[in-house]
Coordinates of N, CA, C and O in Angstrom, one line a residue:
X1 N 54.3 -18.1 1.3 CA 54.3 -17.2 0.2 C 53.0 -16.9 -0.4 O 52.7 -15.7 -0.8
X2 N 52.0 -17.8 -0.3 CA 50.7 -17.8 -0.8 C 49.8 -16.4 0.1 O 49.1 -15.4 -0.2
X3 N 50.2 -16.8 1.3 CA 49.8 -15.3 2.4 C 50.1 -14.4 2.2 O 49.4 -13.3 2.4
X4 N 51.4 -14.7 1.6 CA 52.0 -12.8 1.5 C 51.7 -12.1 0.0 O 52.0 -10.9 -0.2
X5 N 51.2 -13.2 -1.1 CA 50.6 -12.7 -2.1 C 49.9 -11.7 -1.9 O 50.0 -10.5 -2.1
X6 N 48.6 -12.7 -1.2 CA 47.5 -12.6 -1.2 C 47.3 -11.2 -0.6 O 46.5 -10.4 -1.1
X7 N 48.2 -11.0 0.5 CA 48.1 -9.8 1.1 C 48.4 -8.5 0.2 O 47.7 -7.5 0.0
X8 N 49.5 -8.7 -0.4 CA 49.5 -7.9 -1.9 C 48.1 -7.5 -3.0 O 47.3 -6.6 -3.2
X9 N 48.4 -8.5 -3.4 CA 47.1 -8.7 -4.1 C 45.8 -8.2 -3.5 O 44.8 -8.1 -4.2
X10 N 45.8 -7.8 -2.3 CA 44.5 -7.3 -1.6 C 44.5 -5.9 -1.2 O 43.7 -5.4 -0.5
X11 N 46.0 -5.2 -2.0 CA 46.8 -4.3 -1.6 C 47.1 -3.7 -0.1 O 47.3 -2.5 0.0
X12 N 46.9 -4.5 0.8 CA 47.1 -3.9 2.0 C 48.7 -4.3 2.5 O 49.2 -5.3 3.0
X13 N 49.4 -2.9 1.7 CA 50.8 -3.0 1.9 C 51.0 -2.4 3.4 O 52.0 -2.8 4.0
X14 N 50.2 -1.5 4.0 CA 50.2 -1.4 5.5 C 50.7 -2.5 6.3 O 51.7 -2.4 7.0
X15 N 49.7 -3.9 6.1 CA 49.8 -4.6 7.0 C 51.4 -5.5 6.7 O 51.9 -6.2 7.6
X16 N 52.0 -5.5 5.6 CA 53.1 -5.8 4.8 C 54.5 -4.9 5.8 O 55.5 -5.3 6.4
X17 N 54.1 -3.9 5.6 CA 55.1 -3.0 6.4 C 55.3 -3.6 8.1 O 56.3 -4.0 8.7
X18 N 53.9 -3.5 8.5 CA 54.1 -4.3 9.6 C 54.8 -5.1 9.8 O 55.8 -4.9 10.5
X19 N 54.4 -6.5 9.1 CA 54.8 -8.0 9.3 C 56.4 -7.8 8.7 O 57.2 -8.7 8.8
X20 N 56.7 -6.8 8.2 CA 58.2 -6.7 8.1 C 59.0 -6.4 9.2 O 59.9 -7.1 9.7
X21 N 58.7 -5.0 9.6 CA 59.1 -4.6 11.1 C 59.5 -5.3 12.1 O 60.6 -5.3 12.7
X22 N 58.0 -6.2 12.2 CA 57.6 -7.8 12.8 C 58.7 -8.1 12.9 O 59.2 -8.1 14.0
X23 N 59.2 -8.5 11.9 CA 60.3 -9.6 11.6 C 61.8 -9.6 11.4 O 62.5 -10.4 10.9
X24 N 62.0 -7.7 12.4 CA 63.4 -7.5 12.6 C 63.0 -7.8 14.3 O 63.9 -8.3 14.9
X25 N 62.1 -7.6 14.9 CA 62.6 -8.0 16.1 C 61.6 -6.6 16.6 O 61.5 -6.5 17.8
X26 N 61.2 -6.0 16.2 CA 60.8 -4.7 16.9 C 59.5 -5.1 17.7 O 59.0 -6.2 17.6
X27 N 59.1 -4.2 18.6 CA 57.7 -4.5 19.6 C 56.4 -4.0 18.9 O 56.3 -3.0 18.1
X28 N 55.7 -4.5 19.1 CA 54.4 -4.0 18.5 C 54.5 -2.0 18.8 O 54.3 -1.2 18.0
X29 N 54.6 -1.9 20.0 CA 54.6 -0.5 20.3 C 55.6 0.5 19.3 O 55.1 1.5 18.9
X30 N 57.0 0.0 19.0 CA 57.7 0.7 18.2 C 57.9 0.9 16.6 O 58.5 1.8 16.0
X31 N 57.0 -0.7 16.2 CA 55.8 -0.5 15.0 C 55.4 0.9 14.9 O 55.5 2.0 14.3
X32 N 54.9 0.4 15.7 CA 53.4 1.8 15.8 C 53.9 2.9 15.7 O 53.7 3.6 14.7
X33 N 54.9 3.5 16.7 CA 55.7 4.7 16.8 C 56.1 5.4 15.4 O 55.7 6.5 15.0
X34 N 57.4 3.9 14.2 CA 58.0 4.2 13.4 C 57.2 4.3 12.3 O 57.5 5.2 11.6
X35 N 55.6 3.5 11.7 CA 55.0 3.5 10.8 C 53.9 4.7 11.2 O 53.4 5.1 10.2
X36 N 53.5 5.3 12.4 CA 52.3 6.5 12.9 C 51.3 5.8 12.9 O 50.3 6.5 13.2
X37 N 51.2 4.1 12.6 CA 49.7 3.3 13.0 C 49.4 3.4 14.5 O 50.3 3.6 15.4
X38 N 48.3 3.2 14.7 CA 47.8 3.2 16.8 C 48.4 1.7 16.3 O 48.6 1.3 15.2
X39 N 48.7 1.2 17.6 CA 48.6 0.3 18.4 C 47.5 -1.2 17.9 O 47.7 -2.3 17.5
X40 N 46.5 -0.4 18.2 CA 45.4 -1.6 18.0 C 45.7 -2.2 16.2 O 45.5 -3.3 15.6
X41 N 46.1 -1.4 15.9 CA 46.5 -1.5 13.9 C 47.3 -2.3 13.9 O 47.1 -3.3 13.1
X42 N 48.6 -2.3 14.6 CA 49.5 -3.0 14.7 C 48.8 -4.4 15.2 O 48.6 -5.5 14.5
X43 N 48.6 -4.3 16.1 CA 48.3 -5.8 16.8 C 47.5 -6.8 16.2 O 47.6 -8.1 16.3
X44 N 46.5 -6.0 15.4 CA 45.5 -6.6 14.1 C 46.0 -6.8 12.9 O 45.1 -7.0 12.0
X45 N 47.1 -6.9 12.4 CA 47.7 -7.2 11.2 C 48.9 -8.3 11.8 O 49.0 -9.4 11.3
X46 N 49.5 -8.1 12.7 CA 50.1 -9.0 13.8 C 49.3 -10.6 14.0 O 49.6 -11.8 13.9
X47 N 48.3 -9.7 14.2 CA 47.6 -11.3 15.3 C 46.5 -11.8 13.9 O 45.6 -12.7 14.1
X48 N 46.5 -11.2 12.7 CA 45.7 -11.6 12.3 C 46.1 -13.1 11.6 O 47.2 -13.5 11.6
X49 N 44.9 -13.9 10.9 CA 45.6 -15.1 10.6 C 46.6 -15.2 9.4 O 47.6 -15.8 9.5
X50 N 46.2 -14.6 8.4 CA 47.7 -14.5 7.4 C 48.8 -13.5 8.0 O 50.0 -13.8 7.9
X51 N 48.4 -12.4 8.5 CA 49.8 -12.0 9.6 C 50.4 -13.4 10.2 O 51.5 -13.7 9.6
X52 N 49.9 -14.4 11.1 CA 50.5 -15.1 11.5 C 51.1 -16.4 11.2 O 52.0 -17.1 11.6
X53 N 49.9 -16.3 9.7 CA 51.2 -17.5 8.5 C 52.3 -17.1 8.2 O 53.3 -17.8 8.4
X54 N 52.3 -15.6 7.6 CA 53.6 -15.1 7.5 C 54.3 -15.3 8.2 O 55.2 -16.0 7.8
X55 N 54.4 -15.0 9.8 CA 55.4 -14.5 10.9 C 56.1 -16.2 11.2 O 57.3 -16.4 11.5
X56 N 55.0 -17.1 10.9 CA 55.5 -18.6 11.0 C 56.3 -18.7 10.1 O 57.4 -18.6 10.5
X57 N 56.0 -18.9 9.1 CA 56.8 -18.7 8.0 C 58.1 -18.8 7.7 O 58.8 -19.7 7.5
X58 N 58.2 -17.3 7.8 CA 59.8 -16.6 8.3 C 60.3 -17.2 9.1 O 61.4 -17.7 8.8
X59 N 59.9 -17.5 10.5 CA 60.5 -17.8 11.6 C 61.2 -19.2 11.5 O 62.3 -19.5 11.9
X60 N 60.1 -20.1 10.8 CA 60.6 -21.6 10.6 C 61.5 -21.4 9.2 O 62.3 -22.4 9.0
X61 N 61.6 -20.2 8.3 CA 62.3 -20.8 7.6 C 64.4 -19.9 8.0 O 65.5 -20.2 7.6
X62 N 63.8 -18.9 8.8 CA 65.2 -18.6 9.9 C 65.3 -19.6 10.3 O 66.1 -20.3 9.6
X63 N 64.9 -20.4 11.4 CA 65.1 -22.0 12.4 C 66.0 -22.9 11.0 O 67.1 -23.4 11.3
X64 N 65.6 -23.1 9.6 CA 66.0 -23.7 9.1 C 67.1 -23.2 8.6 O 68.1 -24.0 8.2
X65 N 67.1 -22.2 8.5 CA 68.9 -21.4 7.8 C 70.0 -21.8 9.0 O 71.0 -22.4 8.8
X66 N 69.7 -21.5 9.7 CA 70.5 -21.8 11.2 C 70.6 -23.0 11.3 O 71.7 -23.3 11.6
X67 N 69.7 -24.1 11.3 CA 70.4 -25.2 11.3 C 71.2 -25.8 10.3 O 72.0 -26.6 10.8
X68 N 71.1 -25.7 9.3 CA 72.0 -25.8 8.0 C 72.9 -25.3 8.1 O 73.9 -25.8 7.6
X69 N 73.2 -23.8 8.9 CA 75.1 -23.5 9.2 C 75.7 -23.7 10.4 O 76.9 -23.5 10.7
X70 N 74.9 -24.0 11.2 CA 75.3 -24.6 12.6 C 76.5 -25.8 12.8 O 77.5 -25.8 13.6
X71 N 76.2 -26.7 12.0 CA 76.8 -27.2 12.2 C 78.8 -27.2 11.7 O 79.6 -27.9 12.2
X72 N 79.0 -26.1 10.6 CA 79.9 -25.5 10.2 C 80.3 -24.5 11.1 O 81.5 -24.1 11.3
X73 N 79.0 -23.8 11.7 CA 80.0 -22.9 13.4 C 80.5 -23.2 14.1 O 81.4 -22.6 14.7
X74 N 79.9 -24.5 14.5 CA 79.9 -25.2 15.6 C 81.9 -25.8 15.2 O 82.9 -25.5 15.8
X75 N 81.6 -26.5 14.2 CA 83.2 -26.8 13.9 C 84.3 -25.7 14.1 O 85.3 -26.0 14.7
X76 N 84.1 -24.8 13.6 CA 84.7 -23.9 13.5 C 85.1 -23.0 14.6 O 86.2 -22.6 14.7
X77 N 83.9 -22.6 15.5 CA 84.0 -22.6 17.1 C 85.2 -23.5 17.5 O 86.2 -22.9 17.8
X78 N 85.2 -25.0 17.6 CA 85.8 -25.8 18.1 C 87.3 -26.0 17.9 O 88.2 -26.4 18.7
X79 N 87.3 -25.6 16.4 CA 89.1 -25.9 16.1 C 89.3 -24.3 17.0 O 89.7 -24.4 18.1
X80 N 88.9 -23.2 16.5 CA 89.6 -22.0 17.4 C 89.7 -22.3 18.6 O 90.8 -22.3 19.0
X81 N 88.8 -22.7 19.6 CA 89.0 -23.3 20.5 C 89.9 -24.3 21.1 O 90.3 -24.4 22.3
X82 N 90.3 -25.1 20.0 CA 91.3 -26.2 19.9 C 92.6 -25.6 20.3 O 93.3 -25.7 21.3
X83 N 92.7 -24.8 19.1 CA 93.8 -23.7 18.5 C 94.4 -23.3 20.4 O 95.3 -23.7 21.2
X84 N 93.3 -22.4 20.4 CA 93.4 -21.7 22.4 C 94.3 -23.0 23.1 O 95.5 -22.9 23.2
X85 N 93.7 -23.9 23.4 CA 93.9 -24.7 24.4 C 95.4 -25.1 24.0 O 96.1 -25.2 25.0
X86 N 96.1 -25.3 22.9 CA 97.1 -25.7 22.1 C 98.3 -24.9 22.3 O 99.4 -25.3 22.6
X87 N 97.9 -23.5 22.0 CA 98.6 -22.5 21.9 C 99.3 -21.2 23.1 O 100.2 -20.3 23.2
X88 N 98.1 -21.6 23.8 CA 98.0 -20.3 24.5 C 98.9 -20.7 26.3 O 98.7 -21.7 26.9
X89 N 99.7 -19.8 26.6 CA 100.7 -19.8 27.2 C 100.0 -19.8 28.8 O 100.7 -20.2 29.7
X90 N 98.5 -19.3 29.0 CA 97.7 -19.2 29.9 C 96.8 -20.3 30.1 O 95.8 -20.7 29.5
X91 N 97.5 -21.1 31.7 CA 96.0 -22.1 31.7 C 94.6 -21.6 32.4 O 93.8 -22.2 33.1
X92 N 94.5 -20.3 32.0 CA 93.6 -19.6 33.1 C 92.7 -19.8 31.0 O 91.6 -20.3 31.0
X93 N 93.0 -19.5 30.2 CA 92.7 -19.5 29.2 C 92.5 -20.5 28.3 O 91.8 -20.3 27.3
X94 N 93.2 -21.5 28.5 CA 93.0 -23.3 28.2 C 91.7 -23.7 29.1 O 90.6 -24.3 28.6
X95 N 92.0 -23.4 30.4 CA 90.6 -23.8 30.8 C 89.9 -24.0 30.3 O 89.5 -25.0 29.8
X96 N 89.2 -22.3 30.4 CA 87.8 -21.4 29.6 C 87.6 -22.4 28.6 O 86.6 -23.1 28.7
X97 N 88.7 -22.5 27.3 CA 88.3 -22.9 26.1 C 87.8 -24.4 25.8 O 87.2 -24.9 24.9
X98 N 88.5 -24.9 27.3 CA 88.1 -26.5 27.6 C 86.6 -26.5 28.0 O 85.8 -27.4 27.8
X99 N 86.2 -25.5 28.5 CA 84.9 -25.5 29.2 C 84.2 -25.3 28.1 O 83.4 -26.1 27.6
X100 N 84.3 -24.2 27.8 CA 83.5 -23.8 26.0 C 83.6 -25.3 25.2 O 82.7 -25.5 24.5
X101 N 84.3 -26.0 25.1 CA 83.9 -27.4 23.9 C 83.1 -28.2 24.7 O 82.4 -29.0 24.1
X102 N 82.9 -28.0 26.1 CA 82.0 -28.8 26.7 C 80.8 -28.6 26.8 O 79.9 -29.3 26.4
X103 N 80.6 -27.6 27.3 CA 79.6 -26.5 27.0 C 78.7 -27.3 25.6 O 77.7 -28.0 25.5
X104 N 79.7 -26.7 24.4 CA 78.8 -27.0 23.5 C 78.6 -28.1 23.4 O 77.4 -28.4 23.4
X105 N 79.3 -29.1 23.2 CA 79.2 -30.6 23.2 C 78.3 -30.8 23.8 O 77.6 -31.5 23.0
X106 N 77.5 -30.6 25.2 CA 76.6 -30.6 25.8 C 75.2 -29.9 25.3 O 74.1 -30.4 25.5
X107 N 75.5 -28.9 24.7 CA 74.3 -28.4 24.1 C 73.7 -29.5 22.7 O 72.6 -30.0 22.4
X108 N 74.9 -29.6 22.2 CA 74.8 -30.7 21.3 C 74.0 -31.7 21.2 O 73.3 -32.1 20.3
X109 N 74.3 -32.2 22.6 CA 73.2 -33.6 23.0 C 72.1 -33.3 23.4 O 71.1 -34.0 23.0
X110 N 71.9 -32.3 24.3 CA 70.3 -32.0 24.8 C 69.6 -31.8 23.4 O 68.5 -32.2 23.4
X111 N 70.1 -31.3 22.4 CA 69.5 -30.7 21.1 C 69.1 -31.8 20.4 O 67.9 -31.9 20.1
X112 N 70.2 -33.0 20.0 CA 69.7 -34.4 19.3 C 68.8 -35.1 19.9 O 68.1 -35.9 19.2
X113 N 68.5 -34.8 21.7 CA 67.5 -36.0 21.9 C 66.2 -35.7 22.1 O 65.3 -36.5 22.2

C-alpha cells in the first residue's frame, strides 16, 4: 500500500495504469498496444522496484483470498461429486466423479507437505 501511495503521490498515474493492466493478466506488449506507451515504458514501470512491490503485493494477497475459499470449494466440489456417484444411473459417470475426489484429495496432500 505504501508503494502504491507513494506512486501517487509522485503522480505518476501512467505507471499506476500499467501495474493495473499488470494485474488482469495482460502481456507487457498488449499494455503497450491498449495504453499507446512503447514497450520499453511498459517494462520500466513493470520491472521497476515499487512496480514490483506492488505486483507482489497483489499477487500474495490473491494467493491469500484463494486460500481462505478453497477450502469451502473444495467441500463443495466434493458433496456434488458425492451427489454424482450416489445418484447417477451411469457408472461411466460414477467413475469420473470417483476419480475427481481422488484427484483432489491427492492434490490436497502434495499441497500440505
Amino acid at each position: 500500500m505504501e508503494e502504491t501511495k507513494a506512486l501517487i503521490e509522485s503522480k505518476d498515474i501512467k505507471h499506476l495504469k500499467i501495474l493495473d493492466l499488470a494485474l488482469t493478466g495482460m502481456s507487457h506488449r498488449q499494455i503497450s498496444l491498449q495504453l499507446g506507451y512503447s514497450l520499453s515504458t511498459v517494462e520500466r514501470a513493470i520491472y521497476s522496484d515499487s512496480g514490483q512491490v506492488v505486483l507482489k503485493n497483489a499477487v500474495a494477497r490473491m494467493n491469500h483470498e484463494i486460500a481462505e475459499a478453497l477450502p469451502s470449494m473444495v467441500k463443495l466440489a466434493c458433496q456434488e461429486l458425492t451427489r454424482l456417484i450416489i445418484m447417477s444411473e451411469k457408472s461411466q459417470t460414477r467413475l469420473a466423479s470417483s476419480k475427481q475426489i481422488m484427484a483432489i484429495w491427492s492434490k490436497l496432500q502434495r499441497i500440505s507437505e
